Amino acid sequence: ALTLSNVRKVYGSDDQQVVALDDVDLTVDDEEILILIGPSGSGKTTLLTVAGALLRPTSGLVDVGGTDVTDLGDKELARFRRDQVGFVFQSVNLVPFLTAKENLLAVRQLGGGRIDKAAKARANELLDELGLADRAGNLPSQLSGGQKQRVAIGRALMNEPALVLVDEPTSALDSKLGRQVMELLHREIKSRGVSAIIVTHDDRVLDFGDRTVEIVDGVLQA
Amino acid sequence: ALTLSNVRKVYGSDDQQVVALDDVDLTVDDEEILILIGPSGSGKTTLLTVAGALLRPTSGLVDVGGTDVTDLGDKELARFRRDQVGFVFQSVNLVPFLTAKENLLAVRQLGGGRIDKAAKARANELLDELGLADRAGNLPSQLSGGQKQRVAIGRALMNEPALVLVDEPTSALDSKLGRQVMELLHREIKSRGVSAIIVTHDDRVLDFGDRTVEIVDGVLQA
Ligand SMILES: Nc1ncnc2c1ncn2[C@@H]1O[C@H](COP(=O)(O)OP(=O)(O)OP(=O)(O)O)[C@@H](O)[C@H]1O
Ligand SMILES: Nc1ncnc2c1ncn2[C@@H]1O[C@H](COP(=O)(O)OP(=O)(O)OP(=O)(O)O)[C@@H](O)[C@H]1O
Ligand SMILES: [Mg+2]
Ligand SMILES: [Mg+2]
């Protein structure tokens, strides 16, 4: 479960301040998929990065599975994120010198784990379900936009995180693939009982969530 | 006008070859907006980069406004692209150390032009129509995904190019902003009589085009 209490995020200082998150209260239960929508610039990515402990809020509390992440030091925070959070960034962010499959396996290594048979089987299975079996050995520069996005989704699911945060998973995908990806995400999240927030402005994604919340100018709408 | 004749693009060599474009014939007239759709990995971005002279085809001809760009040397090609082509990349590609407004003005400088009053007025007008007036002084790292995408669109229109190539303009935008951006693109293209290809998998974009063409596995569908 994830809880944000009175979370505020302000960028900039003095006269050029942007209140990206304005007193946000939000709870996402285990096994719950929350869909987050809102206009461009409304604070969706900011909310996701704060929830995933990638960004410290200006004030307020962030609780992930009982741990107050706003209270952890940088080193503990890094370890926490690595083990507990699966994040799909809006701008993808793959390791440029690793192939699609290596990008997935690297997550296991970062977790201090070894790349054993189970890890490889998991990576192959995810790549297969994402329609990337024949691109597994390619570098990001050799992949299309939608292929890169799918690798990023596979990478976020690799280590079976407790919290899955996805920033616009279908933005580079056509309807058919978008559906395939959402079905995979839905299956993974429900079968492992984790919490998930999926940011999107694709109406077709709404059906895959348990609840939809809208944010406008940093304020969650009732 | 733009004409692709018998265009073929093959990536890789020997046993790991990908035929990204397979004998493509396509003409886009002046003032015509062509919408290009197709599954992820089907060759849309490749077609766009070949049409915009950013990538040389493996074989075939690319004619832009009467110039055979497949026949130009690298230096002439760079100058041609700079003056004749407005390109919005799928992964945005803004200059990270320039603000939104500076990213637009830089295009004028690259063209050997000076940043005069007219250039600044043009930049301000575009930013305004893209809903970015209050973000003009921000760096890309301080902008949301949809805001960056809009800056990229403004930048492609800055120098009034003869050929406008846009790779998924609304992927990071909600419906309302997506419509606003498409109306701007439509207005700009029609009023200047240029040719345009817009790649998308957003059905709402289809209404803004004069014609829709689908590509599947590198082959244009009749
Ligand atoms: N440098 C490269 N080396 C090898 N294969 C490549 C390279 N660049 C692209 N490809 C492959 O060529 C095919 C077409 O890629 P392209 O980027 O044109 O697709 P696309 O239609 O734009 O896809 P998307 O909708 O996902 O953006 C894909 O299968 C891709 O993996
Ligand atoms: N480092 C920063 N400095 C200043 N302002 C910032 C910074 N990062 C983001 N912002 C601003 O905070 C607001 C919220 O940004 P955010 O990225 O969360 O929006 P978003 O809802 O994800 O938008 P999109 O749908 O376009 O991706 C935007 O107005 C953005 O310009
Ligand atoms: Mg965002
Ligand atoms: Mg593409």
Short mmCIF file of C-alpha atoms and ligand atoms in Angstrom, two decimals:
data_model
loop_
_atom_site.label_atom_id
_atom_site.label_comp_id
_atom_site.label_asym_id
_atom_site.label_seq_id
_atom_site.Cartn_x
_atom_site.Cartn_y
_atom_site.Cartn_z
CA ALA A 1 0.00 0.00 0.00
CA LEU A 2 1.02 3.58 -0.66
CA THR A 3 -0.05 6.69 1.24
CA LEU A 4 0.68 10.31 0.46
CA SER A 5 -0.31 12.73 3.26
CA ASN A 6 -0.37 16.49 2.83
CA VAL A 7 2.24 16.25 0.10
CA ARG A 8 3.43 19.51 -1.37
CA LYS A 9 6.06 19.95 -4.08
CA VAL A 10 7.25 23.38 -5.06
CA TYR A 11 9.82 23.91 -7.81
CA GLY A 12 11.95 27.00 -8.09
CA SER A 13 12.29 29.79 -5.61
CA ASP A 14 11.24 33.39 -4.97
CA ASP A 15 9.20 34.86 -7.78
CA GLN A 16 9.40 31.97 -10.26
CA GLN A 17 7.78 29.28 -8.13
CA VAL A 18 5.68 26.45 -9.47
CA VAL A 19 3.45 24.57 -7.04
CA ALA A 20 3.47 21.21 -8.80
CA LEU A 21 1.68 19.34 -5.99
CA ASP A 22 -0.68 21.22 -3.69
CA ASP A 23 -1.64 19.41 -0.46
CA VAL A 24 -2.09 15.96 -1.97
CA ASP A 25 -3.72 13.16 0.07
CA LEU A 26 -3.86 9.79 -1.64
CA THR A 27 -3.98 6.12 -0.67
CA VAL A 28 -3.50 3.16 -3.02
CA ASP A 29 -4.23 -0.25 -1.48
CA ASP A 30 -2.49 -3.53 -2.21
CA GLU A 31 -3.75 -5.02 -5.46
CA GLU A 32 -5.28 -1.69 -6.42
CA ILE A 33 -4.60 -0.07 -9.78
CA LEU A 34 -5.11 3.67 -9.68
CA ILE A 35 -5.33 5.54 -12.97
CA LEU A 36 -4.11 9.13 -12.77
CA ILE A 37 -5.27 11.58 -15.42
CA GLY A 38 -5.01 15.32 -15.92
CA PRO A 39 -3.89 18.02 -18.37
CA SER A 40 -0.30 18.41 -19.51
CA GLY A 41 1.68 20.14 -16.77
CA SER A 42 -0.82 19.31 -14.03
CA GLY A 43 1.64 17.38 -11.81
CA LYS A 44 1.20 13.71 -12.80
CA THR A 45 4.89 12.97 -13.32
CA THR A 46 5.74 14.91 -10.16
CA LEU A 47 3.25 12.86 -8.13
CA LEU A 48 4.67 9.64 -9.51
CA THR A 49 8.30 10.56 -8.81
CA VAL A 50 7.44 11.63 -5.26
CA ALA A 51 5.46 8.41 -4.68
CA GLY A 52 8.39 6.37 -5.98
CA ALA A 53 10.85 8.16 -3.70
CA LEU A 54 12.74 9.55 -6.70
CA LEU A 55 12.01 13.07 -5.58
CA ARG A 56 11.65 14.44 -2.08
CA PRO A 57 8.48 16.45 -1.45
CA THR A 58 8.78 20.01 -0.15
CA SER A 59 6.63 18.88 2.77
CA GLY A 60 4.33 16.01 3.70
CA LEU A 61 4.62 12.26 4.19
CA VAL A 62 5.12 9.36 1.80
CA ASP A 63 4.50 5.88 3.18
CA VAL A 64 5.24 2.80 1.09
CA GLY A 65 4.26 -0.54 2.62
CA GLY A 66 4.72 0.82 6.12
CA THR A 67 8.03 2.60 5.50
CA ASP A 68 8.13 6.38 5.75
CA VAL A 69 10.36 7.06 2.77
CA THR A 70 10.55 10.77 3.51
CA ASP A 71 12.51 9.74 6.58
CA LEU A 72 15.22 7.67 4.86
CA GLY A 73 18.71 8.85 4.09
CA ASP A 74 19.86 8.98 0.47
CA LYS A 75 21.64 5.63 0.57
CA GLU A 76 18.74 3.79 2.18
CA LEU A 77 16.40 5.51 -0.26
CA ALA A 78 18.39 4.23 -3.21
CA ARG A 79 18.29 0.68 -1.90
CA PHE A 80 14.59 0.96 -1.11
CA ARG A 81 13.76 2.18 -4.62
CA ARG A 82 15.85 -0.54 -6.22
CA ASP A 83 14.12 -3.34 -4.32
CA GLN A 84 10.59 -2.04 -3.86
CA VAL A 85 9.73 0.20 -6.79
CA GLY A 86 9.26 -0.54 -10.48
CA PHE A 87 9.22 2.71 -12.43
CA VAL A 88 8.45 3.33 -16.08
CA PHE A 89 9.59 6.84 -16.97
CA GLN A 90 7.77 9.13 -19.40
CA SER A 91 10.97 9.45 -21.38
CA VAL A 92 11.86 5.76 -21.20
CA ASN A 93 15.49 5.96 -19.98
CA LEU A 94 17.07 2.70 -21.13
CA VAL A 95 20.77 1.99 -20.65
CA PRO A 96 22.10 2.84 -24.12
CA PHE A 97 24.95 0.33 -24.19
CA LEU A 98 22.87 -2.69 -23.09
CA THR A 99 20.56 -4.71 -25.30
CA ALA A 100 16.83 -5.01 -24.60
CA LYS A 101 17.35 -8.28 -22.73
CA GLU A 102 20.41 -6.96 -20.86
CA ASN A 103 18.41 -3.90 -19.79
CA LEU A 104 15.98 -6.27 -18.06
CA LEU A 105 18.67 -8.48 -16.53
CA ALA A 106 20.59 -5.48 -15.21
CA VAL A 107 17.76 -4.81 -12.78
CA ARG A 108 18.40 -8.18 -11.13
CA GLN A 109 22.10 -7.40 -10.81
CA LEU A 110 21.46 -4.00 -9.25
CA GLY A 111 19.40 -5.74 -6.61
CA GLY A 112 22.60 -7.56 -5.62
CA GLY A 113 21.20 -10.69 -7.21
CA ARG A 114 22.90 -13.01 -9.65
CA ILE A 115 21.76 -13.43 -13.21
CA ASP A 116 20.67 -17.06 -12.84
CA LYS A 117 18.47 -19.33 -14.90
CA ALA A 118 15.34 -17.99 -13.22
CA ALA A 119 16.25 -14.40 -14.05
CA LYS A 120 16.85 -15.24 -17.71
CA ALA A 121 13.58 -17.16 -17.90
CA ARG A 122 11.75 -14.20 -16.37
CA ALA A 123 13.38 -11.77 -18.83
CA ASN A 124 12.53 -13.96 -21.82
CA GLU A 125 8.97 -14.41 -20.67
CA LEU A 126 8.44 -10.65 -20.26
CA LEU A 127 10.04 -9.83 -23.62
CA ASP A 128 7.83 -12.44 -25.23
CA GLU A 129 4.64 -11.05 -23.69
CA LEU A 130 5.67 -7.58 -24.82
CA GLY A 131 6.11 -8.72 -28.42
CA LEU A 132 9.86 -8.15 -28.32
CA ALA A 133 11.24 -11.67 -28.60
CA ASP A 134 12.94 -10.88 -31.91
CA ARG A 135 14.42 -7.58 -30.67
CA ALA A 136 15.97 -8.96 -27.47
CA GLY A 137 19.53 -8.63 -28.75
CA ASN A 138 19.19 -5.07 -30.04
CA LEU A 139 20.46 -1.86 -28.50
CA PRO A 140 18.01 0.99 -27.73
CA SER A 141 19.30 2.94 -30.74
CA GLN A 142 18.15 0.07 -32.92
CA LEU A 143 14.64 0.03 -31.53
CA SER A 144 11.54 1.99 -32.47
CA GLY A 145 9.86 4.35 -29.98
CA GLY A 146 7.19 1.84 -29.07
CA GLN A 147 9.72 -0.98 -28.75
CA LYS A 148 11.81 1.09 -26.29
CA GLN A 149 8.70 1.88 -24.27
CA ARG A 150 7.91 -1.80 -24.01
CA VAL A 151 11.44 -2.66 -22.86
CA ALA A 152 11.04 -0.05 -20.12
CA ILE A 153 7.83 -1.72 -18.97
CA GLY A 154 9.52 -5.12 -18.88
CA ARG A 155 12.36 -3.65 -16.86
CA ALA A 156 9.98 -2.20 -14.25
CA LEU A 157 8.35 -5.61 -13.74
CA MET A 158 11.56 -7.66 -13.65
CA ASN A 159 12.20 -7.63 -9.91
CA GLU A 160 8.57 -8.04 -8.87
CA PRO A 161 8.45 -4.72 -7.01
CA ALA A 162 5.93 -3.85 -4.28
CA LEU A 163 4.97 -0.60 -6.00
CA VAL A 164 4.57 -0.23 -9.76
CA LEU A 165 4.56 3.32 -11.12
CA VAL A 166 4.00 3.78 -14.83
CA ASP A 167 4.14 7.12 -16.64
CA GLU A 168 2.08 6.89 -19.84
CA PRO A 169 2.69 3.24 -20.88
CA THR A 170 0.84 3.36 -24.19
CA SER A 171 1.85 6.77 -25.53
CA ALA A 172 4.03 5.25 -28.27
CA LEU A 173 1.83 2.24 -28.99
CA ASP A 174 -1.04 1.48 -31.35
CA SER A 175 -4.35 0.16 -29.98
CA LYS A 176 -3.60 -3.53 -30.29
CA LEU A 177 -0.20 -3.36 -28.60
CA GLY A 178 -1.48 -0.89 -26.05
CA ARG A 179 -4.11 -3.42 -25.04
CA GLN A 180 -1.51 -6.22 -24.91
CA VAL A 181 0.74 -4.15 -22.64
CA MET A 182 -2.12 -3.13 -20.34
CA GLU A 183 -3.19 -6.76 -20.01
CA LEU A 184 0.34 -7.73 -19.00
CA LEU A 185 0.51 -4.91 -16.45
CA HIS A 186 -2.91 -5.82 -15.08
CA ARG A 187 -1.99 -9.48 -14.77
CA GLU A 188 1.33 -8.76 -13.11
CA ILE A 189 -0.10 -6.29 -10.61
CA LYS A 190 -3.12 -8.36 -9.64
CA SER A 191 -1.25 -11.66 -9.37
CA ARG A 192 1.42 -10.20 -7.10
CA GLY A 193 -0.89 -8.06 -4.98
CA VAL A 194 1.12 -4.89 -5.42
CA SER A 195 -0.05 -1.27 -5.57
CA ALA A 196 0.12 0.59 -8.86
CA ILE A 197 -0.40 4.07 -10.24
CA ILE A 198 -0.66 4.40 -13.99
CA VAL A 199 -0.50 7.90 -15.48
CA THR A 200 -2.20 8.24 -18.82
CA HIS A 201 -4.23 10.43 -21.14
CA ASP A 202 -5.28 7.41 -23.22
CA ASP A 203 -8.97 6.78 -22.52
CA ARG A 204 -8.62 3.12 -23.40
CA VAL A 205 -6.37 2.60 -20.38
CA LEU A 206 -9.10 3.64 -17.94
CA ASP A 207 -10.85 0.26 -18.18
CA PHE A 208 -7.83 -1.48 -16.71
CA GLY A 209 -7.90 0.47 -13.46
CA ASP A 210 -9.95 0.00 -10.30
CA ARG A 211 -10.28 3.72 -9.74
CA THR A 212 -9.51 6.92 -11.66
CA VAL A 213 -8.31 10.15 -10.07
CA GLU A 214 -7.80 13.47 -11.83
CA ILE A 215 -5.21 16.11 -10.98
CA VAL A 216 -5.45 19.72 -12.16
CA ASP A 217 -2.79 22.33 -11.39
CA GLY A 218 -1.33 20.16 -8.64
CA VAL A 219 -4.66 19.59 -6.89
CA LEU A 220 -6.34 16.18 -6.79
CA GLN A 221 -9.96 16.52 -7.82
CA ALA A 222 -12.54 15.00 -5.49
CA ALA B 1 6.02 18.50 -52.72
CA LEU B 2 7.76 15.34 -51.61
CA THR B 3 8.28 12.17 -53.59
CA LEU B 4 9.73 8.84 -52.44
CA SER B 5 10.42 6.40 -55.29
CA ASN B 6 11.29 2.76 -54.73
CA VAL B 7 12.71 3.60 -51.33
CA ARG B 8 14.28 0.76 -49.41
CA LYS B 9 15.90 0.93 -45.99
CA VAL B 10 17.65 -2.04 -44.51
CA TYR B 11 19.24 -1.95 -41.07
CA GLY B 12 21.98 -4.30 -39.98
CA SER B 13 23.86 -6.76 -42.08
CA ASP B 14 24.15 -10.48 -42.83
CA ASP B 15 21.81 -12.59 -40.76
CA GLN B 16 20.37 -9.91 -38.49
CA GLN B 17 18.83 -7.69 -41.17
CA VAL B 18 15.69 -5.63 -40.69
CA VAL B 19 13.93 -4.36 -43.79
CA ALA B 20 12.42 -1.24 -42.27
CA LEU B 21 11.16 0.19 -45.60
CA ASP B 22 10.28 -2.16 -48.44
CA ASP B 23 9.94 -0.55 -51.88
CA VAL B 24 8.06 2.54 -50.76
CA ASP B 25 6.44 4.86 -53.33
CA LEU B 26 4.81 7.96 -51.93
CA THR B 27 3.95 11.48 -53.05
CA VAL B 28 2.80 14.33 -50.82
CA ASP B 29 1.65 17.46 -52.68
CA ASP B 30 2.07 21.06 -51.59
CA GLU B 31 -0.55 21.99 -48.99
CA GLU B 32 -1.27 18.31 -48.40
CA ILE B 33 -1.27 16.80 -44.92
CA LEU B 34 -0.63 13.07 -45.00
CA ILE B 35 -1.35 11.06 -41.86
CA LEU B 36 0.84 7.98 -41.50
CA ILE B 37 -0.35 5.18 -39.25
CA GLY B 38 0.80 1.64 -38.51
CA PRO B 39 1.80 -0.73 -35.71
CA SER B 40 4.80 -0.15 -33.48
CA GLY B 41 7.96 -1.12 -35.36
CA SER B 42 6.33 -0.87 -38.79
CA GLY B 43 8.71 1.76 -40.19
CA LYS B 44 6.95 5.11 -39.57
CA THR B 45 9.90 6.85 -37.95
CA THR B 46 12.22 5.39 -40.56
CA LEU B 47 10.04 6.73 -43.38
CA LEU B 48 9.97 10.15 -41.77
CA THR B 49 13.73 10.34 -41.24
CA VAL B 50 14.40 9.24 -44.83
CA ALA B 51 11.86 11.79 -46.16
CA GLY B 52 13.52 14.51 -44.09
CA ALA B 53 16.98 13.62 -45.39
CA LEU B 54 18.14 12.69 -41.88
CA LEU B 55 18.83 9.14 -42.99
CA ARG B 56 20.02 7.91 -46.36
CA PRO B 57 17.93 5.12 -47.88
CA THR B 58 19.63 1.86 -48.83
CA SER B 59 18.28 2.47 -52.34
CA GLY B 60 15.67 4.59 -54.08
CA LEU B 61 15.03 8.29 -54.64
CA VAL B 62 13.89 11.10 -52.34
CA ASP B 63 12.78 14.32 -54.02
CA VAL B 64 11.89 17.37 -51.94
CA GLY B 65 10.57 20.37 -53.86
CA GLY B 66 12.46 19.35 -56.98
CA THR B 67 15.77 18.58 -55.24
CA ASP B 68 17.03 15.00 -55.29
CA VAL B 69 18.29 14.85 -51.72
CA THR B 70 19.75 11.39 -52.17
CA ASP B 71 22.21 13.08 -54.52
CA LEU B 72 23.51 15.75 -52.11
CA GLY B 73 26.78 15.57 -50.21
CA ASP B 74 26.70 15.60 -46.41
CA LYS B 75 27.39 19.33 -46.10
CA GLU B 76 24.74 20.34 -48.64
CA LEU B 77 22.35 17.90 -47.00
CA ALA B 78 22.83 19.56 -43.61
CA ARG B 79 22.14 22.98 -45.07
CA PHE B 80 19.13 21.70 -46.97
CA ARG B 81 17.62 20.12 -43.87
CA ARG B 82 18.21 23.24 -41.83
CA ASP B 83 16.45 25.51 -44.29
CA GLN B 84 13.78 23.28 -45.80
CA VAL B 85 12.72 20.75 -43.19
CA GLY B 86 10.90 21.16 -39.89
CA PHE B 87 11.18 17.92 -37.90
CA VAL B 88 9.50 16.94 -34.63
CA PHE B 89 11.25 13.86 -33.27
CA GLN B 90 9.49 11.05 -31.46
CA SER B 91 11.85 11.56 -28.55
CA VAL B 92 11.67 15.35 -28.60
CA ASN B 93 15.39 16.25 -28.59
CA LEU B 94 15.52 19.77 -27.16
CA VAL B 95 18.81 21.53 -26.48
CA PRO B 96 19.15 20.93 -22.73
CA PHE B 97 20.99 24.14 -21.88
CA LEU B 98 18.61 26.48 -23.72
CA THR B 99 15.23 27.66 -22.45
CA ALA B 100 12.00 26.92 -24.31
CA LYS B 101 12.14 30.29 -26.08
CA GLU B 102 15.87 29.97 -26.83
CA ASN B 103 15.28 26.52 -28.32
CA LEU B 104 12.95 28.18 -30.84
CA LEU B 105 15.24 31.14 -31.56
CA ALA B 106 18.26 28.87 -32.04
CA VAL B 107 16.66 27.53 -35.20
CA ARG B 108 16.80 31.02 -36.72
CA GLN B 109 20.48 31.33 -35.81
CA LEU B 110 21.36 27.98 -37.33
CA GLY B 111 19.84 29.19 -40.56
CA GLY B 112 22.53 31.88 -40.58
CA GLY B 113 19.86 34.39 -39.65
CA ARG B 114 19.97 36.99 -36.91
CA ILE B 115 17.68 36.91 -33.95
CA ASP B 116 15.79 40.10 -34.83
CA LYS B 117 12.49 41.54 -33.68
CA ALA B 118 10.56 39.45 -36.20
CA ALA B 119 12.16 36.23 -34.94
CA LYS B 120 11.30 37.04 -31.34
CA ALA B 121 7.73 37.93 -32.27
CA ARG B 122 7.40 34.64 -34.16
CA ALA B 123 8.79 32.67 -31.20
CA ASN B 124 6.46 34.40 -28.75
CA GLU B 125 3.46 33.85 -30.98
CA LEU B 126 4.19 30.13 -31.36
CA LEU B 127 4.79 29.64 -27.63
CA ASP B 128 1.55 31.43 -26.93
CA GLU B 129 -0.47 29.27 -29.34
CA LEU B 130 1.10 26.18 -27.78
CA GLY B 131 0.02 27.24 -24.28
CA LEU B 132 3.62 27.76 -23.15
CA ALA B 133 3.78 31.51 -22.63
CA ASP B 134 4.49 31.08 -18.90
CA ARG B 135 7.16 28.41 -19.46
CA ALA B 136 9.19 30.32 -22.07
CA GLY B 137 12.08 30.95 -19.71
CA ASN B 138 12.39 27.38 -18.42
CA LEU B 139 14.94 24.75 -19.32
CA PRO B 140 13.79 21.37 -20.70
CA SER B 141 14.57 19.71 -17.34
CA GLN B 142 12.00 22.03 -15.78
CA LEU B 143 9.26 21.14 -18.21
CA SER B 144 6.71 18.33 -18.20
CA GLY B 145 6.66 15.72 -20.99
CA GLY B 146 3.82 17.40 -22.83
CA GLN B 147 5.41 20.84 -22.46
CA LYS B 148 8.66 19.56 -24.03
CA GLN B 149 6.73 18.01 -26.89
CA ARG B 150 5.05 21.33 -27.56
CA VAL B 151 8.35 23.21 -27.56
CA ALA B 152 9.61 20.73 -30.16
CA ILE B 153 6.59 21.47 -32.34
CA GLY B 154 7.18 25.21 -32.05
CA ARG B 155 10.81 24.71 -33.00
CA ALA B 156 9.89 22.76 -36.16
CA LEU B 157 7.61 25.59 -37.32
CA MET B 158 9.96 28.47 -36.50
CA ASN B 159 11.72 28.80 -39.83
CA GLU B 160 8.68 28.21 -41.99
CA PRO B 161 10.09 25.08 -43.61
CA ALA B 162 8.93 23.68 -46.96
CA LEU B 163 8.44 20.20 -45.48
CA VAL B 164 6.99 19.55 -42.04
CA LEU B 165 7.56 16.09 -40.58
CA VAL B 166 6.01 15.31 -37.23
CA ASP B 167 6.52 12.07 -35.31
CA GLU B 168 3.56 11.55 -32.94
CA PRO B 169 2.76 15.17 -31.93
CA THR B 170 0.06 14.37 -29.39
CA SER B 171 1.52 11.33 -27.63
CA ALA B 172 2.19 13.27 -24.42
CA LEU B 173 -0.88 15.49 -24.58
CA ASP B 174 -4.44 15.30 -23.28
CA SER B 175 -7.38 15.68 -25.71
CA LYS B 176 -7.86 19.42 -25.33
CA LEU B 177 -4.20 20.31 -25.84
CA GLY B 178 -3.85 17.69 -28.56
CA ARG B 179 -6.62 19.43 -30.47
CA GLN B 180 -5.03 22.84 -29.89
CA VAL B 181 -1.68 21.60 -31.24
CA MET B 182 -3.24 19.93 -34.28
CA GLU B 183 -5.16 23.11 -35.09
CA LEU B 184 -1.91 25.08 -34.98
CA LEU B 185 -0.14 22.56 -37.21
CA HIS B 186 -3.07 22.52 -39.64
CA ARG B 187 -3.18 26.32 -39.80
CA GLU B 188 0.56 26.65 -40.30
CA ILE B 189 0.77 23.99 -42.99
CA LYS B 190 -2.25 25.16 -44.97
CA SER B 191 -1.41 28.87 -44.80
CA ARG B 192 2.15 28.34 -46.03
CA GLY B 193 1.34 25.73 -48.66
CA VAL B 194 3.92 23.24 -47.46
CA SER B 195 3.84 19.44 -47.52
CA ALA B 196 3.46 17.56 -44.27
CA ILE B 197 3.57 14.02 -42.96
CA ILE B 198 2.23 13.43 -39.46
CA VAL B 199 2.90 10.06 -37.85
CA THR B 200 0.39 9.09 -35.20
CA HIS B 201 -1.56 6.31 -33.54
CA ASP B 202 -4.02 8.79 -32.04
CA ASP B 203 -7.32 8.38 -33.93
CA ARG B 204 -8.32 11.96 -33.16
CA VAL B 205 -5.46 13.23 -35.32
CA LEU B 206 -6.88 11.57 -38.43
CA ASP B 207 -9.50 14.31 -38.93
CA PHE B 208 -6.79 16.90 -39.45
CA GLY B 209 -5.27 15.16 -42.45
CA ASP B 210 -6.25 15.18 -46.12
CA ARG B 211 -5.31 11.56 -46.56
CA THR B 212 -4.33 8.61 -44.36
CA VAL B 213 -1.81 5.94 -45.35
CA GLU B 214 -0.96 2.82 -43.36
CA ILE B 215 2.41 1.07 -43.21
CA VAL B 216 2.84 -2.50 -42.01
CA ASP B 217 6.24 -4.20 -41.77
CA GLY B 218 7.82 -1.58 -44.01
CA VAL B 219 5.19 -1.90 -46.75
CA LEU B 220 2.74 0.88 -47.55
CA GLN B 221 -0.78 -0.52 -47.69
CA ALA B 222 -2.82 0.33 -50.78
N1 LIG C 1 19.50 1.23 -36.17
C1 LIG C 1 18.69 0.17 -36.28
N2 LIG C 1 19.20 -1.08 -36.37
C2 LIG C 1 18.39 -2.17 -36.47
N3 LIG C 1 17.04 -2.11 -36.53
C3 LIG C 1 16.47 -0.89 -36.41
C4 LIG C 1 17.25 0.30 -36.28
N4 LIG C 1 16.39 1.37 -36.19
C5 LIG C 1 15.15 0.86 -36.27
N5 LIG C 1 15.19 -0.50 -36.41
C6 LIG C 1 14.05 -1.40 -36.57
O1 LIG C 1 13.32 -1.01 -37.75
C7 LIG C 1 11.92 -1.20 -37.55
C8 LIG C 1 11.18 0.09 -37.84
O2 LIG C 1 11.51 1.06 -36.89
P1 LIG C 1 10.74 2.44 -36.78
O3 LIG C 1 11.41 3.23 -35.70
O4 LIG C 1 10.67 3.09 -38.12
O5 LIG C 1 9.28 1.99 -36.35
P2 LIG C 1 8.00 2.87 -35.98
O6 LIG C 1 6.93 2.51 -36.93
O7 LIG C 1 8.36 4.31 -35.87
O8 LIG C 1 7.61 2.31 -34.55
P3 LIG C 1 6.96 3.05 -33.25
O9 LIG C 1 5.50 3.22 -33.57
O10 LIG C 1 7.20 2.04 -32.17
O11 LIG C 1 7.67 4.32 -33.04
C9 LIG C 1 11.75 -1.67 -36.11
O12 LIG C 1 11.54 -3.07 -36.07
C10 LIG C 1 13.06 -1.31 -35.43
O13 LIG C 1 13.41 -2.21 -34.40
N1 LIG C 2 12.53 21.14 -12.24
C1 LIG C 2 11.45 21.94 -12.44
N2 LIG C 2 11.54 23.28 -12.23
C2 LIG C 2 10.46 24.07 -12.45
N3 LIG C 2 9.23 23.63 -12.82
C3 LIG C 2 9.10 22.31 -13.04
C4 LIG C 2 10.18 21.39 -12.87
N4 LIG C 2 9.75 20.14 -13.18
C5 LIG C 2 8.45 20.27 -13.54
N5 LIG C 2 8.06 21.57 -13.45
C6 LIG C 2 6.72 22.09 -13.71
O1 LIG C 2 5.81 21.46 -12.80
C7 LIG C 2 4.54 21.26 -13.45
C8 LIG C 2 4.14 19.79 -13.33
O2 LIG C 2 5.03 19.00 -14.09
P1 LIG C 2 4.76 17.47 -14.36
O3 LIG C 2 5.92 16.95 -15.15
O4 LIG C 2 4.45 16.77 -13.09
O5 LIG C 2 3.45 17.49 -15.27
P2 LIG C 2 2.65 16.32 -15.99
O6 LIG C 2 1.28 16.31 -15.44
O7 LIG C 2 3.42 15.05 -15.90
O8 LIG C 2 2.60 16.80 -17.50
P3 LIG C 2 2.63 15.97 -18.89
O9 LIG C 2 1.27 15.38 -19.04
O10 LIG C 2 2.91 17.05 -19.88
O11 LIG C 2 3.72 14.97 -18.81
C9 LIG C 2 4.71 21.73 -14.90
O12 LIG C 2 4.14 23.01 -15.06
C10 LIG C 2 6.22 21.79 -15.10
O13 LIG C 2 6.60 22.79 -16.01
MG MG C 3 4.39 13.88 -17.29
MG MG C 4 8.46 5.63 -34.29
#
